Short mmCIF file of C-alpha atoms in Angstrom, two decimals:
data_model
loop_
_atom_site.label_atom_id
_atom_site.label_comp_id
_atom_site.label_asym_id
_atom_site.label_seq_id
_atom_site.Cartn_x
_atom_site.Cartn_y
_atom_site.Cartn_z
CA MET A 264 6.31 79.73 91.88
CA PHE A 265 5.26 76.47 90.33
CA LYS A 266 1.64 77.48 89.46
CA ASN A 267 2.11 77.39 85.63
CA GLN A 268 4.05 74.15 85.49
CA ARG A 269 2.42 71.40 83.31
CA HIS A 270 2.06 67.90 84.45
CA ILE A 271 3.50 65.51 81.82
CA LYS A 272 2.48 61.83 81.91
CA LEU A 273 5.16 59.54 80.76
CA ARG A 274 4.27 56.20 79.01
CA SER A 275 6.32 53.10 78.91
CA PRO A 276 7.54 51.77 75.53
CA GLU A 277 5.27 48.74 75.87
CA ALA A 278 2.18 50.85 76.25
CA SER A 279 3.05 52.93 73.16
CA ALA A 280 3.49 49.82 71.03
CA LEU A 281 0.11 48.44 72.07
CA ALA A 282 -1.65 51.68 71.22
CA SER A 283 -0.04 51.83 67.75
CA ALA A 284 -0.91 48.20 66.99
CA GLY A 285 -4.52 48.74 67.86
CA ALA A 286 -4.76 51.62 65.41
CA ARG A 287 -3.13 49.62 62.59
CA SER A 288 -5.30 46.53 63.16
CA GLY A 289 -8.37 48.52 62.50
CA LYS A 290 -6.96 49.78 59.23
CA ILE A 291 -5.98 46.25 58.08
CA LEU A 292 -9.46 44.94 58.80
CA VAL A 293 -10.92 47.70 56.69
CA LEU A 294 -8.36 47.03 53.92
CA CYS A 295 -9.10 43.28 53.97
CA ALA A 296 -12.82 43.94 53.79
CA VAL A 297 -12.27 46.15 50.77
CA LEU A 298 -9.81 43.77 48.96
CA LEU A 299 -11.43 40.42 49.81
CA PRO A 300 -13.64 40.24 46.69
CA ALA A 301 -10.64 41.01 44.49
CA ILE A 302 -8.53 38.40 46.24
CA LEU A 303 -11.27 35.81 45.85
CA ALA A 304 -11.66 36.74 42.20
CA ILE A 305 -7.93 36.27 41.56
CA VAL A 306 -7.88 32.93 43.41
CA GLY A 307 -11.02 31.81 41.59
CA LEU A 308 -9.56 32.88 38.27
CA VAL A 309 -6.41 30.84 38.93
CA VAL A 310 -8.30 27.75 40.13
CA ASP A 311 -11.02 27.79 37.50
CA SER A 312 -8.61 28.72 34.69
CA GLY A 313 -6.48 25.72 35.59
CA MET A 314 -9.54 23.51 35.63
CA LEU A 315 -10.71 24.83 32.25
CA TYR A 316 -7.23 24.34 30.77
CA LEU A 317 -7.12 20.72 31.92
CA GLU A 318 -10.64 20.06 30.63
CA ARG A 319 -9.75 21.63 27.29
CA ARG A 320 -6.73 19.35 27.00
CA VAL A 321 -8.88 16.31 27.80
CA LEU A 322 -11.44 17.43 25.21
CA ARG A 323 -8.69 18.02 22.67
CA ASN A 324 -7.33 14.51 23.08
CA ALA A 325 -10.85 13.08 22.86
CA ALA A 326 -11.56 15.15 19.73
CA ASP A 327 -8.33 13.90 18.11
CA ALA A 328 -9.27 10.30 18.88
CA ALA A 329 -12.83 10.74 17.62
CA ALA A 330 -11.75 12.50 14.42
CA SER A 331 -9.11 9.85 13.69
CA ALA A 332 -11.60 7.01 14.24
CA ALA A 333 -14.18 8.74 12.06
CA ALA A 334 -11.64 9.41 9.30
CA LEU A 335 -10.59 5.76 9.38
CA GLU A 336 -14.23 4.72 8.91
CA ALA A 337 -14.56 7.24 6.07
CA MET A 338 -11.43 5.80 4.46
CA GLN A 339 -13.01 2.35 4.59
CA GLY A 340 -16.13 3.60 2.81
CA GLY A 341 -18.50 4.11 5.74
CA ASP A 342 -21.62 6.24 5.28
CA ALA A 343 -22.33 9.47 7.19
CA GLU A 344 -24.44 7.78 9.85
CA THR A 345 -21.80 5.15 10.59
CA ILE A 346 -19.04 7.76 10.68
CA THR A 347 -21.02 9.82 13.20
CA THR A 348 -21.63 6.75 15.37
CA ILE A 349 -17.94 5.83 15.29
CA ALA A 350 -16.98 9.36 16.35
CA GLN A 351 -19.52 9.35 19.19
CA ASN A 352 -18.30 6.00 20.48
CA ALA A 353 -14.66 7.09 20.32
CA ALA A 354 -15.47 10.26 22.28
CA ASP A 355 -17.41 8.27 24.87
CA ARG A 356 -14.46 5.93 25.37
CA ALA A 357 -12.06 8.83 25.79
CA LEU A 358 -14.32 10.74 28.21
CA ALA A 359 -15.98 9.45 31.34
CA ASP A 360 -18.76 12.04 31.09
CA SER A 361 -21.84 11.38 29.04
CA ASP A 362 -23.00 15.03 28.88
CA VAL A 363 -20.61 16.00 26.08
CA LEU A 364 -22.12 17.26 22.85
CA VAL A 365 -20.49 15.65 19.79
CA GLN A 366 -20.86 17.30 16.39
CA VAL A 367 -19.49 15.63 13.26
CA ARG A 368 -19.13 17.31 9.87
CA LEU A 369 -17.91 15.78 6.64
CA MET A 370 -15.97 18.28 4.63
CA SER A 371 -13.94 18.49 1.46
CA ASP A 372 -10.61 20.25 1.55
CA SER A 373 -7.27 20.37 -0.16
CA PHE A 374 -5.90 17.75 2.24
CA ALA A 375 -8.31 15.04 1.12
CA ARG A 376 -9.04 15.75 -2.52
CA GLU A 377 -10.03 12.16 -3.21
CA SER A 378 -12.45 11.88 -0.30
CA GLN A 379 -13.99 13.80 2.55
CA SER A 380 -12.18 14.65 5.74
CA VAL A 381 -13.98 14.67 9.08
CA GLU A 382 -14.28 17.46 11.64
CA VAL A 383 -15.35 16.57 15.19
CA GLU A 384 -16.30 19.26 17.70
CA LEU A 385 -16.84 18.46 21.39
CA THR A 386 -18.68 20.81 23.75
CA LYS A 387 -18.91 20.36 27.51
CA SER A 388 -20.62 22.53 30.15
CA LEU A 389 -18.66 23.04 33.37
CA ARG A 390 -19.59 24.54 36.72
CA THR A 391 -17.03 27.03 38.04
CA HIS A 392 -15.80 26.69 41.61
CA LEU A 393 -14.89 30.21 42.76
CA VAL A 394 -14.87 32.72 39.94
CA HIS A 395 -18.66 33.11 40.01
CA ILE A 396 -18.36 34.60 43.52
CA ALA A 397 -16.80 37.63 41.88
CA GLY A 398 -19.81 38.04 39.65
CA SER A 399 -18.89 35.78 36.71
CA ARG A 400 -21.17 33.07 35.31
CA GLN A 401 -21.62 29.93 37.37
CA THR A 402 -21.39 27.66 34.30
CA THR A 403 -19.24 27.93 31.19
CA SER A 404 -18.75 25.93 28.00
CA VAL A 405 -15.51 24.35 26.86
CA ARG A 406 -15.09 23.53 23.16
CA SER A 407 -12.45 21.65 21.24
CA SER A 408 -12.37 20.46 17.64
CA ALA A 409 -10.16 18.33 15.44
CA VAL A 410 -10.04 17.59 11.72
CA ALA A 411 -8.70 14.32 10.34
CA GLY A 412 -8.40 13.05 6.79
CA HIS A 413 -6.63 10.31 4.90
CA GLN A 414 -4.18 10.24 2.04
CA ALA A 415 -2.15 7.74 0.06
CA THR A 416 1.13 6.80 1.70
CA THR A 417 2.42 4.41 -0.97
CA GLU A 418 2.45 4.11 -4.72
CA GLY A 419 -0.20 1.96 -6.36
CA ALA A 420 0.10 -1.70 -5.41
CA ALA A 421 1.43 -4.47 -7.62
CA ILE A 422 1.23 -7.23 -4.97
CA VAL A 423 -1.26 -7.44 -2.10
CA ILE A 424 -1.02 -10.27 0.45
CA LEU A 425 -4.28 -10.60 2.39
CA ASN A 426 -3.62 -13.14 5.14
CA GLU A 427 -3.62 -11.07 8.35
CA ASP A 428 -4.41 -13.79 10.88
CA PRO A 429 -1.16 -14.81 12.63
CA ASP A 430 -2.87 -17.94 13.93
CA ARG A 431 -3.82 -19.12 10.45
CA ARG A 432 -1.22 -21.46 9.01
CA SER A 433 0.66 -20.12 6.05
CA TRP A 434 1.34 -22.52 3.21
CA GLU A 435 4.96 -21.43 3.37
CA TRP A 436 6.30 -21.97 6.87
CA HIS A 437 8.86 -19.16 6.61
CA ALA A 438 6.60 -16.25 5.63
CA ASP A 439 3.31 -15.22 4.07
CA PHE A 440 5.35 -13.40 1.44
CA LEU A 441 8.61 -15.15 0.58
CA VAL A 442 11.22 -14.30 -2.04
CA VAL A 443 14.07 -16.64 -2.96
CA GLY A 444 16.70 -15.90 -5.57
CA PHE A 445 20.34 -15.02 -6.14
CA ARG A 446 19.56 -11.82 -8.04
CA PRO A 447 17.44 -8.86 -6.96
CA THR A 448 13.71 -9.20 -7.54
CA ARG A 449 12.15 -5.94 -8.68
CA VAL A 450 8.57 -4.73 -8.56
CA GLU A 451 7.35 -1.55 -10.23
CA GLY A 452 4.64 -0.83 -7.72
CA ALA A 453 4.05 -1.29 -4.01
CA LEU A 454 4.11 -4.49 -1.99
CA LEU A 455 1.37 -4.50 0.68
CA VAL A 456 1.43 -7.38 3.17
CA ASN A 457 -1.37 -7.72 5.73
CA SER A 458 0.27 -10.57 7.62
CA LYS A 459 0.85 -9.85 11.31
CA HIS A 460 3.55 -12.45 11.75
CA GLY A 461 6.59 -11.12 13.58
CA GLY A 462 10.07 -10.10 12.58
CA PHE A 463 11.77 -6.71 12.51
CA ASP A 464 10.73 -3.23 11.48
CA GLU A 465 12.67 -0.68 9.44
CA HIS A 466 14.71 0.27 12.51
CA GLY A 467 15.71 -3.30 13.33
CA ASP A 468 13.39 -3.46 16.34
CA PRO A 469 11.33 -6.64 16.89
CA VAL A 470 7.63 -6.42 16.09
CA GLY A 471 4.71 -8.82 16.06
CA PRO A 472 3.78 -11.72 18.32
CA ASN A 473 7.06 -13.54 17.69
CA SER A 474 10.51 -12.88 16.31
CA GLY A 475 9.95 -15.27 13.39
CA PRO A 476 9.86 -17.44 11.53
CA PRO A 477 7.21 -17.31 10.36
CA TYR A 478 7.67 -13.73 9.22
CA ALA A 479 5.18 -11.48 7.53
CA ALA A 480 7.70 -11.10 4.69
CA ALA A 481 11.07 -12.72 4.11
CA CYS A 482 13.78 -12.46 1.46
CA TYR A 483 16.66 -14.94 1.16
CA TYR A 484 20.01 -14.75 -0.64
CA SER A 485 19.38 -11.44 -2.39
CA ARG A 486 17.27 -8.27 -2.25
CA PHE A 487 13.66 -7.40 -2.92
CA CYS A 488 13.07 -3.97 -4.45
CA ALA A 489 9.67 -2.29 -4.84
CA SER A 490 8.32 1.24 -5.09
CA ASP A 491 7.01 0.92 -1.53
CA ILE A 492 7.01 -1.94 0.96
CA ARG A 493 4.40 -1.92 3.71
CA VAL A 494 4.00 -4.82 6.14
CA ALA A 495 1.53 -5.24 9.02
CA GLY A 496 4.03 -7.43 10.88
CA GLY A 497 7.79 -7.70 10.44
CA VAL A 498 10.44 -8.91 8.00
CA ASN A 499 13.42 -11.21 8.43
CA HIS A 500 16.15 -8.76 7.31
CA PRO A 501 15.18 -5.09 6.87
CA ASP A 502 18.30 -4.37 4.82
CA ARG A 503 17.11 -6.83 2.15
CA PHE A 504 13.95 -4.82 1.44
CA GLU A 505 14.60 -1.71 -0.61
CA CYS A 506 12.11 0.99 -1.62
CA THR A 507 12.67 2.72 -4.95
CA ASN A 508 10.12 5.57 -4.77
CA ILE A 509 11.14 9.16 -5.44
CA HIS A 510 9.92 10.34 -2.03
CA ASP A 511 12.69 8.63 -0.02
CA ARG A 512 10.17 6.44 1.79
CA THR A 513 11.65 3.30 3.31
CA LEU A 514 10.31 -0.04 4.46
CA ALA A 515 7.21 0.50 6.63
CA ALA A 516 6.65 -2.37 9.06
CA ASN A 517 4.19 -2.77 11.91
CA ARG A 518 1.49 -0.88 9.99
CA LEU A 519 -2.27 -1.28 9.66
CA PRO A 520 -3.55 -3.87 7.14
CA VAL A 521 -5.08 -2.66 3.88
CA PRO A 522 -8.47 -3.71 2.47
CA ASP A 523 -8.86 -6.22 -0.33
CA PRO A 524 -8.75 -4.03 -3.47
CA LEU A 525 -11.16 -6.39 -5.29
CA GLU A 526 -13.44 -7.35 -2.41
CA ASP A 527 -16.51 -6.14 -4.33
CA LEU A 528 -15.72 -8.19 -7.42
CA PRO A 529 -18.62 -10.64 -7.93
CA PRO A 530 -18.25 -14.21 -9.22
CA PRO A 531 -19.00 -14.47 -12.94
CA GLY A 532 -22.68 -14.45 -13.78
CA LEU A 533 -24.88 -13.57 -16.72
CA HIS A 534 -26.45 -10.80 -14.66
CA VAL A 535 -23.00 -9.27 -14.13
CA ASP A 536 -21.48 -9.44 -17.62
CA ARG A 537 -23.58 -10.77 -20.48
CA GLU A 538 -20.99 -9.88 -23.08
CA ASN A 539 -18.19 -12.09 -21.76
CA VAL A 540 -19.87 -14.69 -19.51
CA ILE A 541 -21.51 -17.61 -21.32
CA GLY A 542 -23.63 -20.15 -19.44
CA LYS A 543 -23.24 -22.99 -21.94
CA GLU A 544 -21.59 -26.13 -20.53
CA ARG A 545 -18.62 -27.24 -22.64
CA GLY A 546 -17.61 -30.41 -20.78
CA GLU A 547 -13.98 -31.48 -20.44
CA LEU A 548 -11.07 -30.30 -22.55
CA GLU A 549 -7.83 -32.22 -23.02
CA ALA A 550 -5.37 -31.36 -25.76
CA THR A 551 -2.28 -33.54 -26.00
CA ASP A 552 -1.90 -34.12 -29.74
CA LEU A 553 -1.16 -31.97 -32.78
CA GLU A 554 -4.80 -31.29 -33.61
CA ARG A 555 -5.85 -27.64 -33.77
CA ARG A 556 -8.71 -26.61 -31.50
CA ARG A 557 -10.70 -23.42 -30.97
CA LEU A 558 -12.31 -22.95 -27.58
CA GLU A 559 -15.24 -20.72 -26.74
CA PRO A 560 -16.15 -19.14 -23.40
CA GLY A 561 -18.44 -21.20 -21.19
CA VAL A 562 -18.45 -23.66 -18.30
CA TYR A 563 -15.77 -26.36 -18.40
CA GLU A 564 -15.26 -29.29 -16.04
CA TRP A 565 -11.50 -29.06 -16.45
CA ILE A 566 -8.93 -27.92 -19.01
CA ARG A 567 -5.64 -29.67 -19.73
CA ILE A 568 -3.31 -28.60 -22.55
CA ASP A 569 -0.10 -30.55 -23.03
CA GLY A 570 0.36 -30.24 -26.76
CA GLY A 571 -1.39 -29.31 -29.95
CA LEU A 572 -2.55 -25.95 -31.22
CA VAL A 573 -5.23 -24.31 -29.07
CA ASP A 574 -6.88 -20.94 -29.66
CA PHE A 575 -9.14 -19.37 -27.03
CA ASP A 576 -11.83 -16.93 -28.11
CA PRO A 577 -11.98 -13.84 -25.83
CA GLY A 578 -14.28 -14.15 -22.83
CA VAL A 579 -14.69 -15.83 -19.45
CA TYR A 580 -13.84 -19.52 -18.99
CA ILE A 581 -15.37 -21.08 -15.88
CA VAL A 582 -13.63 -24.23 -14.63
CA ARG A 583 -15.51 -26.01 -11.84
CA ASP A 584 -14.07 -29.53 -11.45
CA VAL A 585 -10.69 -31.32 -11.69
CA ASN A 586 -8.99 -33.75 -13.99
CA PRO A 587 -9.31 -37.09 -12.15
CA ARG A 588 -5.79 -38.11 -13.19
CA THR A 589 -3.91 -34.91 -12.32
CA GLY A 590 -6.18 -33.36 -9.71
CA LEU A 591 -5.88 -30.02 -11.52
CA ALA A 592 -8.67 -27.76 -12.71
CA LEU A 593 -6.56 -25.72 -15.14
CA ASP A 594 -3.38 -27.28 -16.49
CA ILE A 595 -1.45 -25.57 -19.32
CA ARG A 596 2.00 -27.08 -19.89
CA SER A 597 3.01 -27.06 -23.53
CA GLY A 598 1.80 -26.78 -27.07
CA GLN A 599 1.02 -23.69 -29.05
CA VAL A 600 -1.56 -21.77 -27.04
CA ASN A 601 -3.05 -18.41 -27.94
CA ALA A 602 -5.41 -17.08 -25.26
CA GLU A 603 -5.69 -13.32 -25.60
CA GLY A 604 -8.42 -11.37 -23.84
CA VAL A 605 -9.54 -14.17 -21.51
CA MET A 606 -10.28 -14.70 -17.83
CA PHE A 607 -10.20 -18.09 -16.15
CA PHE A 608 -12.53 -18.43 -13.17
CA ILE A 609 -11.55 -21.40 -10.98
CA THR A 610 -14.01 -22.75 -8.43
CA ASN A 611 -14.32 -25.86 -6.30
CA GLN A 612 -18.13 -25.66 -6.47
CA ILE A 613 -18.76 -28.47 -8.95
CA ASP A 614 -22.34 -27.35 -9.58
CA TYR A 615 -21.41 -23.72 -10.17
CA SER A 616 -23.54 -22.04 -12.80
CA PRO A 617 -23.38 -18.46 -14.06
CA ASN A 618 -27.08 -18.59 -14.80
CA GLY A 619 -27.97 -17.45 -11.28
CA SER A 620 -28.82 -20.82 -9.76
CA ARG A 621 -28.19 -21.17 -6.06
CA ARG A 622 -24.71 -22.35 -5.08
CA ARG A 623 -24.69 -25.17 -2.59
CA GLN A 624 -21.67 -25.73 -0.41
CA ASP A 625 -22.16 -29.18 1.07
CA ARG A 626 -19.58 -31.92 0.65
CA SER A 627 -21.33 -33.47 -2.32
CA THR A 628 -20.87 -30.31 -4.39
CA THR A 629 -17.56 -28.98 -3.08
CA ARG A 630 -14.16 -30.30 -4.08
CA ALA A 631 -11.68 -30.47 -1.22
CA SER A 632 -9.38 -27.48 -1.43
CA GLY A 633 -6.96 -27.70 1.49
CA TYR A 634 -3.40 -27.30 0.27
CA GLN A 635 -3.79 -29.13 -3.02
CA THR A 636 -2.84 -27.48 -6.30
CA GLY A 637 -5.71 -26.41 -8.52
CA VAL A 638 -3.95 -24.41 -11.23
CA TYR A 639 -0.65 -25.07 -12.97
CA ILE A 640 0.47 -22.79 -15.81
CA ARG A 641 3.85 -23.24 -17.44
CA VAL A 642 4.61 -20.36 -19.79
CA ARG A 643 6.97 -20.98 -22.68
CA ASP A 644 7.66 -19.04 -25.87
CA SER A 645 4.81 -20.79 -27.68
CA ILE A 646 2.20 -19.90 -25.02
CA ARG A 647 0.45 -16.55 -24.94
CA LEU A 648 -2.00 -15.67 -22.14
CA THR A 649 -3.42 -12.18 -21.66
CA ALA A 650 -6.22 -10.84 -19.48
CA LEU A 651 -9.76 -9.95 -20.47
CA ALA A 652 -9.78 -6.57 -22.19
CA ASP A 653 -13.19 -4.96 -21.90
CA GLY A 654 -13.48 -1.60 -20.19
CA ASP A 655 -17.20 -2.16 -19.56
CA SER A 656 -16.64 -5.45 -17.71
CA PRO A 657 -15.89 -5.72 -13.98
CA TYR A 658 -13.34 -8.39 -14.97
CA ASP A 659 -11.34 -6.08 -17.20
CA GLY A 660 -7.62 -6.71 -16.76
CA ILE A 661 -8.04 -9.98 -14.82
CA LEU A 662 -6.45 -13.15 -16.15
CA LEU A 663 -7.10 -15.57 -13.30
CA TYR A 664 -9.83 -15.31 -10.67
CA GLN A 665 -10.05 -18.09 -8.09
CA ASP A 666 -13.22 -18.42 -6.03
CA ARG A 667 -13.08 -16.97 -2.52
CA LEU A 668 -14.15 -20.38 -1.21
CA ASP A 669 -11.28 -22.14 -2.96
CA HIS A 670 -7.96 -22.54 -1.05
CA ARG A 671 -6.11 -24.59 -3.66
CA ARG A 672 -2.64 -23.44 -4.67
CA ILE A 673 -1.75 -21.69 -7.91
CA TRP A 674 1.55 -22.39 -9.68
CA ILE A 675 2.82 -20.12 -12.45
CA ASP A 676 6.09 -21.23 -14.00
CA GLU A 677 7.31 -18.53 -16.39
CA ARG A 678 10.54 -19.48 -18.18
CA SER A 679 10.21 -17.92 -21.59
CA HIS A 680 13.37 -16.78 -23.35
CA ARG A 681 11.85 -13.46 -24.32
CA ARG A 682 12.76 -10.28 -22.51
CA SER A 683 9.07 -9.62 -21.87
CA SER A 684 6.88 -12.51 -20.81
CA ARG A 685 3.95 -13.77 -22.81
CA ILE A 686 1.63 -13.84 -19.81
CA ALA A 687 -0.11 -10.67 -18.67
CA GLY A 688 -2.94 -9.71 -16.34
CA ALA A 689 -4.07 -9.77 -12.74
CA VAL A 690 -4.27 -12.85 -10.52
CA TYR A 691 -6.99 -12.61 -7.88
CA ALA A 692 -7.07 -15.53 -5.45
CA PRO A 693 -7.92 -14.11 -1.99
CA SER A 694 -7.94 -17.51 -0.26
CA ALA A 695 -5.10 -19.21 -2.11
CA HIS A 696 -1.34 -19.46 -2.02
CA CYS A 697 0.42 -18.48 -5.23
CA ARG A 698 3.86 -19.71 -6.22
CA LEU A 699 5.59 -17.83 -9.02
CA TYR A 700 8.72 -18.93 -10.88
CA GLY A 701 10.02 -16.24 -13.22
CA ARG A 702 13.05 -14.80 -14.94
CA SER A 703 11.83 -12.04 -17.27
CA ARG A 704 9.64 -8.95 -17.19
CA LEU A 705 6.03 -9.71 -16.19
CA ASN A 706 3.08 -7.44 -16.84
CA MET A 707 1.22 -8.96 -13.90
CA ARG A 708 -0.24 -8.00 -10.52
CA PHE A 709 -1.38 -10.21 -7.67
CA VAL A 710 -3.92 -10.30 -4.84
CA THR A 711 -3.52 -13.56 -2.94
CA ARG A 712 -3.63 -14.92 0.58
CA SER A 713 0.09 -15.71 0.54
CA MET A 714 2.81 -15.89 -2.09
CA MET A 715 6.25 -17.27 -2.83
CA ILE A 716 8.49 -15.96 -5.61
CA TYR A 717 11.43 -17.86 -7.09
CA ASN A 718 13.62 -15.51 -9.09
CA LEU A 719 15.29 -17.58 -11.80
CA GLY A 720 17.07 -14.67 -13.47
CA GLU A 721 16.24 -11.00 -13.93
CA LEU A 722 12.67 -11.10 -12.66
CA THR A 723 10.77 -7.82 -12.74
CA ILE A 724 7.06 -7.54 -12.01
CA ALA A 725 5.89 -4.44 -13.88
CA PRO A 726 2.12 -4.19 -14.27
CA GLU A 727 0.71 -1.52 -16.55
CA ASP A 728 -2.15 -0.98 -14.09
CA LEU A 729 -1.86 -0.94 -10.31
CA PHE A 730 -4.22 -1.57 -7.43
CA ASP A 731 -5.14 1.19 -5.01
CA PRO A 732 -2.31 2.44 -2.79
CA ALA A 733 -2.27 2.11 0.98
CA ARG A 734 -3.81 5.03 2.82
CA ASP A 735 -3.32 6.36 6.33
CA VAL A 736 -5.22 8.74 8.57
CA PHE A 737 -3.67 12.07 9.57
CA LEU A 738 -4.79 14.85 11.87
CA VAL A 739 -5.02 18.08 9.92
CA GLU A 740 -5.53 20.53 12.76
#
């Protein structure tokens, strides 16, 4: 009766689970084998993309640094070869690798209309770590570029102070540029001070190697107002320095120094300006009586005017020695003086000649300069001094030019009763300290090592012509 009965084998739950797991493991192995290349490609893409992103950032920073350095060299007048070398060196400093291709292009654009901007492109070959397993290239190139240019960041300069060595003693202990007066001193133009002496910046934060004094610039008892004020170091009281430009720029402290705007100006010579420079030696000139004199351009040992009527013909007056009684090379104190269209060149080289003879600089031919005074000019209503006026001359617009080797002080005492002063022109004395006393409106501009201004009234320095403005480098893209 039980012939057709089936025999059913019963399995335990454990045995069923093992059988099912074995079947699934085979499928997963097959799935992993199929998906492994894709997984590796995704991992490689993530790893290598991160590496490329980091390398691109490093290249970008290096390109910015190289372009900025190259633009700075271009701003300072460097040629194409020098600019390229500067960019290469800056890139090498920013990158540890030497296998980076540096390409430099000088270009003109709307950003730098007055000069060329600089584009730097960096290219680096990199070996991928994983992505090439999925069939991509084993090496790839990373590129980054930057463009930098420069533009004026101040108005044209009326006063430029060149002493930028904080270890070099300033004639004035308080500051390389010092203003004293009980009324505001105004300048229609920029003040540019290269001194790196300390003080405070426009935010009141300390800058420089010390807190001062000495300061780079200092103002006591009143305010100093100029179109722009730019200082390499710091000032004593930021609230006493006021900018009057229409662009709402304020005091700019802790900035880069600016170049000497007249650094290429040669000493007077016949080969430079035959129209205004005369090589004839005129000897000594002293006028202290009522006699009328007419002076001609040439080479003078010294000039002292303390009376009389003296007329200067237009041209260049070279003064190479000193009055043994006063120790001054140029001394104009009183009398009726008319010197229009002249330039005085002061030198401590007592054998100086504009004829092209070699200038010796040993002790026998060089007057001690130190901190003595070489020039004293006292301007009164009867004294008229104006700069050389010849557009074809390199000395056009310059009234007083003191030799770069001469450190003697210059004193200008302007106390005329006229609203506009009777002295006009540029003072260029890159190694000298200049002290100015004034109380009226002066058509003057200054390039000196250091300077002190005593405001005796309503002093305004308002030159008709200005020196080049300060410029700064900017990244364009």
